[in-house]
Short mmCIF file of C-alpha atoms and ligand atoms in Angstrom, two decimals:
data_model
loop_
_atom_site.label_atom_id
_atom_site.label_comp_id
_atom_site.label_asym_id
_atom_site.label_seq_id
_atom_site.Cartn_x
_atom_site.Cartn_y
_atom_site.Cartn_z
CA MET R 1 -48.94 86.03 -36.08
CA SER R 2 -49.94 84.74 -39.31
CA LYS R 3 -51.70 86.64 -41.86
CA ASN R 4 -53.79 84.97 -44.22
CA VAL R 5 -55.24 81.44 -42.89
CA VAL R 6 -57.38 78.89 -45.15
CA ILE R 7 -59.04 76.14 -43.66
CA ILE R 8 -60.05 73.44 -46.00
CA GLY R 9 -63.29 71.83 -44.41
CA ALA R 10 -65.74 73.40 -41.97
CA GLY R 11 -66.05 69.54 -40.26
CA VAL R 12 -65.30 69.95 -36.73
CA ALA R 13 -61.64 70.03 -36.50
CA GLY R 14 -61.56 73.55 -39.18
CA VAL R 15 -64.58 75.27 -36.97
CA ASN R 16 -62.54 75.13 -33.76
CA ALA R 17 -59.77 75.93 -35.38
CA ALA R 18 -60.99 79.00 -36.41
CA THR R 19 -63.40 79.62 -33.24
CA LYS R 20 -59.57 78.98 -31.02
CA LEU R 21 -58.01 82.10 -33.88
CA ILE R 22 -61.45 84.31 -33.31
CA ASP R 23 -61.12 83.93 -29.51
CA ASN R 24 -57.68 85.03 -29.67
CA ASN R 25 -57.80 87.84 -31.65
CA PHE R 26 -56.50 86.75 -34.63
CA ASP R 27 -55.70 89.57 -37.17
CA GLY R 28 -55.60 87.95 -39.73
CA LYS R 29 -57.56 86.54 -42.49
CA ILE R 30 -59.79 83.66 -42.09
CA THR R 31 -61.07 81.68 -45.36
CA ILE R 32 -62.88 78.26 -44.53
CA ILE R 33 -63.85 76.48 -47.76
CA ASP R 34 -65.81 73.33 -48.15
CA MET R 35 -67.45 71.19 -50.56
CA GLY R 36 -71.09 71.23 -48.29
CA LYS R 37 -72.86 73.84 -47.44
CA ASP R 38 -74.13 76.57 -44.85
CA PRO R 39 -76.43 75.11 -41.99
CA TYR R 40 -78.98 77.04 -42.90
CA ILE R 41 -79.66 75.09 -46.21
CA ARG R 42 -77.74 71.84 -45.77
CA PRO R 43 -80.29 69.27 -46.41
CA TYR R 44 -80.37 65.92 -44.20
CA GLU R 45 -79.37 63.63 -46.70
CA GLU R 46 -75.50 65.33 -46.94
CA VAL R 47 -74.21 63.44 -43.73
CA MET R 48 -70.75 63.97 -44.51
CA THR R 49 -70.61 67.40 -45.82
CA GLY R 50 -71.12 70.86 -44.92
CA PHE R 51 -71.01 72.67 -41.68
CA LEU R 52 -69.91 71.06 -38.68
CA GLY R 53 -69.29 67.93 -41.56
CA ALA R 54 -69.91 64.84 -40.68
CA GLY R 55 -69.94 66.01 -36.68
CA GLY R 56 -73.31 68.06 -37.88
CA TRP R 57 -75.55 65.35 -38.60
CA SER R 58 -74.34 62.99 -36.25
CA ASP R 59 -75.49 61.24 -33.13
CA GLY R 60 -73.61 64.23 -31.13
CA LYS R 61 -71.41 61.49 -28.82
CA LEU R 62 -68.75 63.44 -27.52
CA THR R 63 -66.44 61.13 -26.28
CA TYR R 64 -64.34 62.12 -23.01
CA HIS R 65 -61.50 60.04 -22.67
CA THR R 66 -57.67 60.08 -24.34
CA ALA R 67 -57.60 56.44 -25.09
CA ILE R 68 -60.77 56.93 -27.46
CA GLY R 69 -60.57 57.97 -31.65
CA GLY R 70 -57.23 58.14 -32.55
CA GLN R 71 -54.18 59.83 -30.83
CA LEU R 72 -54.41 62.93 -29.13
CA SER R 73 -52.25 62.19 -26.30
CA LYS R 74 -49.54 60.82 -28.61
CA TYR R 75 -49.13 64.54 -29.86
CA CYS R 76 -49.90 66.69 -26.67
CA GLY R 77 -49.92 64.44 -23.72
CA ASP R 78 -52.77 63.56 -21.37
CA ASP R 79 -53.13 66.17 -19.47
CA LYS R 80 -53.23 69.38 -22.61
CA ALA R 81 -55.54 66.50 -24.37
CA MET R 82 -58.01 66.39 -21.92
CA GLU R 83 -57.62 70.61 -21.73
CA LEU R 84 -58.06 71.08 -25.51
CA MET R 85 -61.12 68.33 -25.17
CA ASP R 86 -62.82 70.53 -22.58
CA GLN R 87 -62.74 73.02 -24.73
CA VAL R 88 -64.31 71.46 -27.51
CA ILE R 89 -67.10 70.64 -25.22
CA GLU R 90 -67.35 74.11 -24.21
CA ASN R 91 -67.53 75.14 -27.78
CA PHE R 92 -70.51 72.99 -28.11
CA LYS R 93 -72.56 74.18 -25.37
CA ARG R 94 -71.91 77.88 -26.14
CA PHE R 95 -73.45 78.13 -29.36
CA HIS R 96 -76.22 74.90 -27.74
CA PRO R 97 -79.74 76.85 -27.44
CA LYS R 98 -80.08 74.95 -24.19
CA PRO R 99 -76.48 74.49 -22.71
CA GLU R 100 -78.23 72.71 -19.86
CA ALA R 101 -79.34 69.67 -22.03
CA VAL R 102 -75.54 68.78 -22.33
CA GLN R 103 -75.01 66.01 -20.07
CA CYS R 104 -72.44 64.06 -19.13
CA SER R 105 -73.33 60.26 -18.70
CA ASN R 106 -70.61 58.89 -16.52
CA PRO R 107 -69.41 55.15 -16.57
CA ILE R 108 -70.45 52.62 -14.06
CA GLU R 109 -67.39 51.16 -12.17
CA GLU R 110 -65.64 47.89 -13.44
CA PRO R 111 -67.43 44.92 -11.99
CA ASP R 112 -65.26 42.90 -9.88
CA PHE R 113 -65.51 39.57 -11.66
CA ILE R 114 -63.97 40.42 -14.70
CA LYS R 115 -61.05 41.74 -12.89
CA PRO R 116 -57.91 40.45 -12.80
CA TYR R 117 -58.51 39.00 -16.46
CA PHE R 118 -59.65 42.09 -18.33
CA GLY R 119 -60.24 45.51 -18.21
CA LEU R 120 -63.16 46.82 -19.57
CA ARG R 121 -63.31 50.26 -21.14
CA LEU R 122 -65.84 53.09 -19.49
CA PHE R 123 -65.73 56.30 -20.50
CA PRO R 124 -67.65 59.59 -20.10
CA VAL R 125 -69.73 60.18 -23.05
CA TRP R 126 -71.02 64.19 -23.17
CA HIS R 127 -74.29 63.67 -25.16
CA VAL R 128 -75.27 67.16 -27.14
CA GLY R 129 -78.47 65.53 -28.08
CA THR R 130 -79.23 65.40 -32.06
CA ASP R 131 -81.75 67.20 -32.23
CA TYR R 132 -79.95 70.20 -31.40
CA LEU R 133 -76.79 70.22 -33.64
CA HIS R 134 -78.37 71.94 -36.40
CA GLU R 135 -79.55 74.68 -33.76
CA ILE R 136 -75.79 74.59 -32.66
CA GLY R 137 -74.21 74.80 -36.20
CA LYS R 138 -76.28 78.20 -37.02
CA ASN R 139 -75.63 79.98 -33.68
CA TRP R 140 -71.97 78.78 -34.21
CA TYR R 141 -71.91 79.67 -38.32
CA ASP R 142 -73.19 83.22 -37.45
CA PHE R 143 -70.54 84.02 -34.49
CA LEU R 144 -68.11 82.72 -36.97
CA VAL R 145 -69.46 84.85 -40.11
CA GLU R 146 -70.36 88.11 -37.58
CA ASN R 147 -66.52 87.71 -36.75
CA GLY R 148 -65.12 88.08 -40.50
CA VAL R 149 -64.58 84.35 -41.48
CA GLU R 150 -65.17 84.10 -45.04
CA PHE R 151 -66.92 80.72 -46.21
CA ILE R 152 -66.21 79.66 -49.73
CA TRP R 153 -69.44 76.93 -49.96
CA GLU R 154 -70.44 74.54 -52.34
CA THR R 155 -67.06 74.35 -53.59
CA LYS R 156 -64.26 71.04 -53.73
CA VAL R 157 -60.69 71.99 -53.76
CA ARG R 158 -59.13 70.26 -56.47
CA ASP R 159 -55.08 70.45 -55.77
CA ILE R 160 -52.63 72.10 -53.61
CA ASP R 161 -49.64 73.64 -54.39
CA PHE R 162 -47.39 73.21 -51.11
CA ASP R 163 -44.56 74.65 -52.41
CA ASN R 164 -46.03 77.80 -53.53
CA ASN R 165 -48.77 77.77 -50.77
CA LYS R 166 -51.96 77.98 -52.77
CA VAL R 167 -55.18 76.11 -53.02
CA TYR R 168 -57.17 75.56 -56.56
CA TYR R 169 -61.09 75.00 -56.71
CA PRO R 170 -63.26 75.25 -59.55
CA GLU R 171 -65.15 78.95 -59.83
CA VAL R 172 -68.37 79.93 -61.87
CA ALA R 173 -67.28 82.90 -63.77
CA GLU R 174 -70.74 84.88 -63.40
CA MET R 175 -70.53 87.66 -66.00
CA ASP R 176 -69.12 85.37 -68.81
CA SER R 177 -71.43 82.64 -68.22
CA ALA R 178 -74.49 85.24 -68.54
CA GLU R 179 -73.76 84.94 -72.65
CA LEU R 180 -73.98 81.09 -72.68
CA PRO R 181 -76.95 78.94 -73.18
CA ASP R 182 -78.65 77.37 -70.21
CA GLY R 183 -77.15 75.35 -68.32
CA LEU R 184 -73.48 75.87 -69.62
CA GLN R 185 -71.03 78.10 -67.55
CA TRP R 186 -67.89 79.09 -67.84
CA VAL R 187 -65.56 77.53 -64.92
CA TYR R 188 -61.98 78.47 -64.22
CA THR R 189 -59.32 77.33 -61.66
CA ARG R 190 -59.08 79.94 -59.08
CA ALA R 191 -55.79 79.80 -57.25
CA LEU R 192 -55.85 81.17 -53.32
CA GLU R 193 -52.44 82.06 -51.44
CA TYR R 194 -52.53 81.21 -47.81
CA ASP R 195 -49.57 81.67 -45.34
CA LYS R 196 -50.98 78.61 -43.15
CA LEU R 197 -52.84 75.69 -44.61
CA ILE R 198 -55.37 73.65 -42.23
CA PHE R 199 -56.23 70.71 -44.05
CA GLY R 200 -59.34 69.44 -41.91
CA ALA R 201 -61.03 67.67 -45.15
CA GLY R 202 -62.40 64.26 -43.02
CA LYS R 203 -63.25 61.09 -43.78
CA SER R 204 -65.40 62.50 -47.36
CA GLY R 205 -61.85 63.74 -48.05
CA ILE R 206 -59.69 61.14 -47.20
CA ASP R 207 -59.25 60.08 -51.04
CA PHE R 208 -57.78 63.79 -51.60
CA GLY R 209 -55.76 63.38 -48.74
CA LYS R 210 -54.18 60.38 -49.97
CA GLN R 211 -53.70 61.83 -53.30
CA LEU R 212 -51.84 64.67 -51.67
CA ALA R 213 -49.33 62.19 -49.99
CA GLU R 214 -48.93 60.18 -53.08
CA LYS R 215 -48.10 63.56 -54.70
CA TYR R 216 -45.94 65.07 -52.37
CA GLU R 217 -44.21 61.86 -51.24
CA LEU R 218 -45.21 62.61 -47.77
CA PRO R 219 -43.56 60.23 -45.45
CA THR R 220 -46.41 58.00 -43.39
CA GLU R 221 -46.88 57.53 -39.76
CA PRO R 222 -46.04 54.00 -39.17
CA LYS R 223 -49.38 51.73 -38.67
CA SER R 224 -50.36 49.13 -36.46
CA VAL R 225 -51.89 45.90 -37.77
CA GLN R 226 -55.35 45.26 -36.19
CA ILE R 227 -56.84 41.45 -36.91
CA GLY R 228 -58.38 39.29 -35.25
CA VAL R 229 -61.72 36.93 -35.15
CA ARG R 230 -65.19 37.03 -34.54
CA PHE R 231 -66.34 35.81 -31.48
CA GLU R 232 -69.89 34.54 -31.33
CA ALA R 233 -71.88 32.72 -28.36
CA PRO R 234 -75.18 32.54 -27.21
CA GLN R 235 -76.10 35.62 -25.22
CA LYS R 236 -77.02 33.90 -21.78
CA HIS R 237 -73.18 33.72 -20.71
CA PHE R 238 -72.53 37.08 -21.11
CA GLN R 239 -75.74 38.53 -19.54
CA LYS R 240 -74.09 39.84 -16.34
CA LEU R 241 -71.82 41.83 -17.78
CA ILE R 242 -74.17 43.10 -20.16
CA ASP R 243 -76.84 43.65 -17.59
CA VAL R 244 -73.33 46.43 -16.58
CA SER R 245 -72.48 47.30 -20.11
CA TYR R 246 -74.49 47.03 -22.97
CA ASP R 247 -71.93 47.19 -25.74
CA PHE R 248 -68.95 45.97 -23.50
CA LYS R 249 -65.31 46.41 -24.51
CA LEU R 250 -63.26 44.08 -23.03
CA TYR R 251 -59.44 45.05 -22.79
CA ARG R 252 -56.20 43.51 -22.38
CA LYS R 253 -52.36 45.00 -23.12
CA PHE R 254 -49.17 43.33 -23.29
CA GLU R 255 -46.55 46.09 -22.99
CA ASP R 256 -43.40 44.70 -23.95
CA ALA R 257 -44.54 42.66 -26.90
CA GLY R 258 -46.38 45.74 -28.30
CA VAL R 259 -49.43 43.95 -28.56
CA SER R 260 -52.99 44.61 -26.88
CA LEU R 261 -56.10 43.01 -27.78
CA ARG R 262 -59.84 44.47 -27.19
CA SER R 263 -63.13 43.15 -27.92
CA PHE R 264 -64.58 45.46 -30.83
CA CYS R 265 -68.11 46.16 -31.89
CA THR R 266 -70.17 43.78 -29.78
CA ASN R 267 -74.00 42.92 -30.22
CA ASN R 268 -76.25 41.59 -28.64
CA ASN R 269 -79.82 40.07 -28.58
CA ALA R 270 -80.61 40.21 -32.49
CA ALA R 271 -76.61 39.99 -33.48
CA TYR R 272 -75.55 38.57 -36.61
CA VAL R 273 -72.12 37.97 -38.38
CA ALA R 274 -71.84 39.43 -41.46
CA VAL R 275 -68.98 38.82 -44.76
CA GLU R 276 -67.15 41.81 -45.12
CA GLN R 277 -65.15 41.75 -48.39
CA THR R 278 -61.89 44.15 -49.11
CA TYR R 279 -59.80 43.17 -51.64
CA GLY R 280 -61.35 40.40 -52.85
CA ASP R 281 -60.81 38.40 -49.60
CA HIS R 282 -63.67 37.62 -46.78
CA SER R 283 -63.44 38.86 -43.18
CA TYR R 284 -65.83 39.09 -41.09
CA ASN R 285 -67.71 41.64 -39.03
CA GLY R 286 -71.08 41.84 -36.78
CA HIS R 287 -73.87 43.73 -36.61
CA ALA R 288 -77.57 43.80 -34.59
CA LYS R 289 -80.73 44.46 -35.75
CA LYS R 290 -83.13 46.69 -34.09
CA ASP R 291 -86.41 44.74 -35.16
CA GLU R 292 -87.62 41.99 -32.51
CA LYS R 293 -88.68 39.46 -35.30
CA TYR R 294 -84.79 39.54 -35.45
CA ARG R 295 -84.15 38.31 -32.41
CA ASN R 296 -81.76 35.11 -31.76
CA ASP R 297 -80.45 36.04 -28.15
CA MET R 298 -76.87 35.89 -29.65
CA THR R 299 -73.74 38.31 -28.89
CA ASN R 300 -70.90 38.28 -31.41
CA PHE R 301 -68.09 40.82 -30.90
CA GLY R 302 -64.27 41.18 -32.60
CA ILE R 303 -61.75 39.72 -30.48
CA LEU R 304 -58.74 42.20 -32.60
CA MET R 305 -55.66 42.58 -31.98
CA GLU R 306 -53.23 45.71 -32.44
CA ILE R 307 -50.34 44.34 -32.92
CA ASN R 308 -47.54 47.60 -33.38
CA GLY R 309 -43.94 46.92 -34.29
CA ILE R 310 -44.48 45.12 -38.02
CA ASP R 311 -42.70 46.21 -40.48
CA GLU R 312 -45.26 46.60 -43.58
CA PRO R 313 -48.71 46.48 -41.57
CA PHE R 314 -50.97 46.60 -44.88
CA THR R 315 -48.92 43.45 -46.92
CA TRP R 316 -48.74 41.20 -43.54
CA SER R 317 -52.56 41.83 -42.63
CA ARG R 318 -53.07 41.22 -46.60
CA ASN R 319 -51.18 37.91 -46.54
CA VAL R 320 -52.97 36.77 -43.44
CA VAL R 321 -55.96 37.02 -44.17
CA GLN R 322 -55.44 35.57 -47.70
CA SER R 323 -53.58 32.38 -46.18
CA VAL R 324 -56.89 31.78 -43.99
CA ASN R 325 -59.42 32.05 -47.19
CA LYS R 326 -60.02 28.96 -48.34
CA GLU R 327 -62.77 27.93 -51.66
CA GLY R 328 -63.36 31.84 -51.56
CA THR R 329 -64.27 32.26 -48.19
CA GLY R 330 -63.12 32.66 -44.30
CA LEU R 331 -63.08 29.74 -42.01
CA TYR R 332 -65.10 28.45 -38.93
CA TYR R 333 -64.23 27.06 -35.68
CA SER R 334 -66.18 25.59 -33.07
CA PRO R 335 -65.39 22.72 -30.46
CA SER R 336 -69.45 22.26 -30.60
CA ARG R 337 -71.56 24.81 -33.04
CA ARG R 338 -72.11 25.06 -36.08
CA PRO R 339 -72.24 28.48 -38.12
CA SER R 340 -74.92 30.74 -37.52
CA THR R 341 -77.90 31.99 -40.38
CA THR R 342 -77.37 35.76 -41.34
CA SER R 343 -80.06 37.87 -40.89
CA GLU R 344 -81.39 37.02 -43.92
CA GLY R 345 -81.58 33.38 -43.09
CA VAL R 346 -78.82 31.35 -45.10
CA ASN R 347 -75.82 30.09 -43.11
CA VAL R 348 -72.90 32.81 -43.05
CA SER R 349 -70.71 31.84 -45.96
CA ALA R 350 -67.37 30.21 -43.42
CA ILE R 351 -65.32 26.90 -44.33
CA GLN R 352 -66.15 25.05 -40.70
CA ILE R 353 -62.72 23.85 -39.74
CA ASN R 354 -61.25 21.54 -36.79
CA SER R 355 -58.85 21.44 -34.49
CA GLN R 356 -55.73 20.69 -36.34
CA GLU R 357 -56.79 22.74 -39.36
CA LEU R 358 -56.87 25.93 -36.76
CA ASP R 359 -53.18 24.46 -35.62
CA THR R 360 -52.68 25.33 -39.45
CA VAL R 361 -54.50 29.16 -38.78
CA ARG R 362 -52.38 29.35 -35.94
CA GLU R 363 -48.90 29.03 -37.51
CA GLN R 364 -50.48 31.43 -40.63
CA PHE R 365 -50.85 34.04 -37.92
CA GLU R 366 -47.36 34.16 -37.01
CA GLY R 367 -47.37 32.93 -33.43
CA TYR R 368 -49.77 36.13 -32.68
CA PHE R 369 -53.05 33.47 -32.33
CA GLN R 370 -51.92 32.66 -29.12
CA TYR R 371 -53.19 35.90 -27.47
CA ILE R 372 -56.86 34.74 -29.52
CA ASP R 373 -56.28 32.17 -27.35
CA ASP R 374 -55.61 33.01 -23.88
CA PHE R 375 -58.26 35.40 -24.58
CA ILE R 376 -60.79 32.96 -25.09
CA ALA R 377 -59.22 30.67 -22.21
CA ASP R 378 -59.95 33.47 -19.80
CA MET R 379 -63.30 34.32 -20.93
CA LYS R 380 -64.10 30.56 -20.32
CA LYS R 381 -63.04 32.12 -16.05
CA VAL R 382 -65.05 35.00 -16.16
CA PHE R 383 -68.21 33.70 -17.69
CA PRO R 384 -68.23 29.71 -16.33
CA THR R 385 -71.20 28.98 -18.40
CA LEU R 386 -69.08 29.87 -21.88
CA GLN R 387 -66.95 26.34 -21.73
CA HIS R 388 -67.51 25.07 -25.26
CA ASP R 389 -70.51 27.11 -26.45
CA TRP R 390 -68.85 29.42 -28.99
CA GLY R 391 -67.43 29.60 -32.25
CA ILE R 392 -64.88 31.89 -33.97
CA TYR R 393 -65.23 33.43 -37.30
CA ILE R 394 -61.37 33.59 -39.07
CA PRO R 395 -60.48 36.25 -39.61
CA GLU R 396 -61.85 39.61 -38.63
CA VAL R 397 -59.27 42.84 -40.11
CA LYS R 398 -59.11 46.59 -39.98
CA TYR R 399 -57.13 48.25 -42.75
CA LEU R 400 -55.90 51.47 -41.48
CA SER R 401 -55.46 54.16 -43.67
CA PRO R 402 -51.88 55.91 -43.87
CA GLU R 403 -51.47 59.25 -42.31
CA PRO R 404 -48.91 61.67 -43.09
CA LEU R 405 -45.97 62.07 -40.26
CA VAL R 406 -46.29 65.35 -38.61
CA ASN R 407 -44.62 67.20 -36.21
CA TYR R 408 -46.24 66.35 -32.65
CA ASN R 409 -46.39 70.34 -31.55
CA ASN R 410 -48.52 71.33 -34.01
CA LEU R 411 -49.33 68.96 -36.12
CA SER R 412 -47.82 70.48 -38.81
CA LEU R 413 -46.56 68.14 -42.14
CA THR R 414 -42.96 66.96 -41.96
CA LYS R 415 -42.27 68.29 -45.31
CA TYR R 416 -44.18 71.55 -45.19
CA GLY R 417 -43.78 73.56 -42.09
CA ASN R 418 -46.87 75.87 -42.63
CA VAL R 419 -49.41 73.12 -43.49
CA HIS R 420 -51.22 70.97 -40.59
CA PHE R 421 -53.79 68.12 -40.97
CA VAL R 422 -56.01 67.86 -38.39
CA GLY R 423 -59.15 65.49 -37.64
CA ASP R 424 -60.46 63.06 -39.56
CA ALA R 425 -57.41 63.83 -41.86
CA LEU R 426 -55.08 62.75 -39.32
CA SER R 427 -56.79 59.37 -38.12
CA ALA R 428 -58.84 61.70 -35.53
CA ARG R 429 -62.18 59.57 -35.68
CA GLY R 430 -64.69 61.24 -33.68
CA ILE R 431 -65.81 64.82 -32.73
CA THR R 432 -63.99 65.40 -29.35
CA VAL R 433 -60.39 64.63 -30.97
CA SER R 434 -61.03 66.18 -33.87
CA GLY R 435 -62.33 69.75 -32.59
CA ALA R 436 -59.29 69.33 -30.20
CA GLN R 437 -56.76 68.69 -32.92
CA GLY R 438 -58.50 72.02 -34.60
CA ILE R 439 -57.69 74.14 -31.29
CA TYR R 440 -54.75 72.63 -30.57
CA VAL R 441 -53.09 74.06 -34.34
CA ALA R 442 -54.63 77.20 -33.86
CA GLU R 443 -53.21 77.15 -30.46
CA ASP R 444 -49.78 76.99 -32.33
CA LEU R 445 -51.09 79.57 -35.08
CA ILE R 446 -51.48 82.72 -32.54
CA LYS R 447 -48.46 81.80 -30.68
C1 LIG L 501 -73.40 59.35 -39.33
C2 LIG L 501 -72.75 59.99 -38.37
C3 LIG L 501 -72.63 60.04 -37.38
C4 LIG L 501 -71.08 59.95 -36.38
N1 LIG L 501 -71.62 60.09 -34.99
C5 LIG L 501 -70.50 60.67 -34.02
C6 LIG L 501 -70.70 60.88 -32.86
O1 LIG L 501 -71.86 60.46 -31.94
N2 LIG L 501 -70.02 60.96 -31.88
C7 LIG L 501 -68.46 61.23 -32.50
O2 LIG L 501 -67.34 61.30 -31.76
N3 LIG L 501 -68.00 61.22 -33.20
C8 LIG L 501 -69.09 60.61 -34.67
N4 LIG L 501 -68.63 60.15 -36.23
C9 LIG L 501 -67.15 61.03 -36.70
C10 LIG L 501 -67.26 61.92 -36.55
O3 LIG L 501 -68.35 62.84 -37.01
C11 LIG L 501 -65.90 62.69 -37.07
O4 LIG L 501 -64.57 61.91 -36.50
C12 LIG L 501 -66.00 64.28 -37.18
O5 LIG L 501 -66.84 64.90 -37.59
C13 LIG L 501 -64.08 64.38 -38.03
O6 LIG L 501 -64.27 65.71 -38.31
P1 LIG L 501 -63.32 66.29 -39.52
O7 LIG L 501 -63.31 67.82 -38.75
O8 LIG L 501 -62.11 65.76 -39.19
O9 LIG L 501 -63.86 66.40 -40.58
P2 LIG L 501 -65.59 66.22 -41.09
O10 LIG L 501 -66.54 66.47 -39.98
O11 LIG L 501 -66.26 64.97 -41.91
O12 LIG L 501 -65.43 67.35 -41.84
C14 LIG L 501 -65.02 67.42 -43.15
C15 LIG L 501 -65.09 68.48 -43.95
O13 LIG L 501 -64.17 68.83 -45.33
C16 LIG L 501 -65.49 68.92 -46.15
N5 LIG L 501 -64.71 68.69 -47.31
C17 LIG L 501 -63.43 67.52 -47.94
N6 LIG L 501 -63.37 67.28 -48.97
C18 LIG L 501 -63.28 68.35 -49.27
C19 LIG L 501 -62.58 69.08 -50.34
N7 LIG L 501 -62.21 68.88 -51.12
N8 LIG L 501 -62.74 70.72 -50.55
C20 LIG L 501 -63.74 71.63 -49.69
N9 LIG L 501 -64.50 71.01 -48.64
C21 LIG L 501 -63.97 69.30 -48.64
C22 LIG L 501 -66.58 68.56 -46.20
O14 LIG L 501 -67.57 68.63 -46.82
C23 LIG L 501 -66.68 68.47 -44.89
O15 LIG L 501 -67.74 69.45 -43.88
C24 LIG L 501 -69.93 60.21 -36.95
C25 LIG L 501 -69.90 60.17 -37.89
C26 LIG L 501 -71.03 59.48 -38.68
C27 LIG L 501 -70.71 60.02 -40.47
#
């Protein structure tokens, strides 16, 4: 058993890892370093940092399915993934002041009318309740402290020496600083040694993760391309489905081609399309307004393709995005409509193209646009009133950040076997998966 475990990040992943170690009578030392604050003093405006990390001040929705949020099953298989997620949910209940309030919302059954064209992704979600998260945090923190976990708060780790097992962070030298005029302090760089390191720095530590990946030339996991269009139509055409599932997720997969498609981020009622500027190019996204005065009775969602097997996914996506930008903005195609207005009342920036020009776009997508054409054609069958009453903003794109390559059995770096990446630092995307990855690593450490 390893004696000295250092965890960077007191987020969902790090905290679940420490809890698993303690529950198994780990007899070494556990140190957690976090740049945020403990749950007793963490202010509301510090959304990303502090005890339970981004999960601490989140919506407290614990998704409960292997197909959601990053890849967990990829590492450990579906059954193990579900078991790990169960443990995370149990932990949230265990430190909850009212565990009986934690409820699972059961998805309704997939409606017949969308079959056989689409799958509808409906997943169970456990609701912890935002209001309880602070109390859960305090109870959980007390448990860890009582069981000997040392926390180093408000301390940002600046560097890690993977070759010599050392973590570096600044520390104020209290004694020496006492001699200095007000406002001045001596700060030393402290080196903390570890036998095993768990890197759970989350989204707020993404740049630090990248910095380490570059410094140590860490091999990365091949990523997929995520590209498509933002689809928009009057809401009435989709109402039948919205009544069943408000923010529906249509889904289809072409295993042999390595392509899957999903409707992404559905907005209804007061639904607006927005320009996103990434790396200087225009792409599209959508959002909804809550206020009734913005109601436009529109629906929009991304039709996003996940394409696997493209050699340089980032470069490929950027080239496609650039090629479908014209006069400094994206494109709009519709058989009958004009681009909508934004929530500020101006037209969504886009150059409207005709069907011949859309053929050029098809070429620029190197054949993959056919999947979007088919998706729309099948939507017209499932929602018969749709016909020509829709438009697409081209392109919508998600650039996935590189993810270090890890050994699947314990999430350790392939180059440094005693350094484990967990949570959002390993593209977990979500509380349950992040916590599950933390537990998965802890299980390996106590073997
Ligand atoms: C507003 C909001 C709402 C959300 N709602 C939900 C939801 O309802 N359901 C859901 O499943 N997911 C939700 N998420 C996402 C979820 O919170 C994250 O996926 C999850 O918290 C990731 O866990 P993690 O442990 O990997 O990282 P985090 O929870 O982000 O924790 C990382 C910790 O590392 C610390 N850190 C970073 N860099 C350093 C450094 N250099 N030195 C020291 N410490 C460092 C940070 O201070 C932070 O505390 C939400 C996210 C946000 C921002």
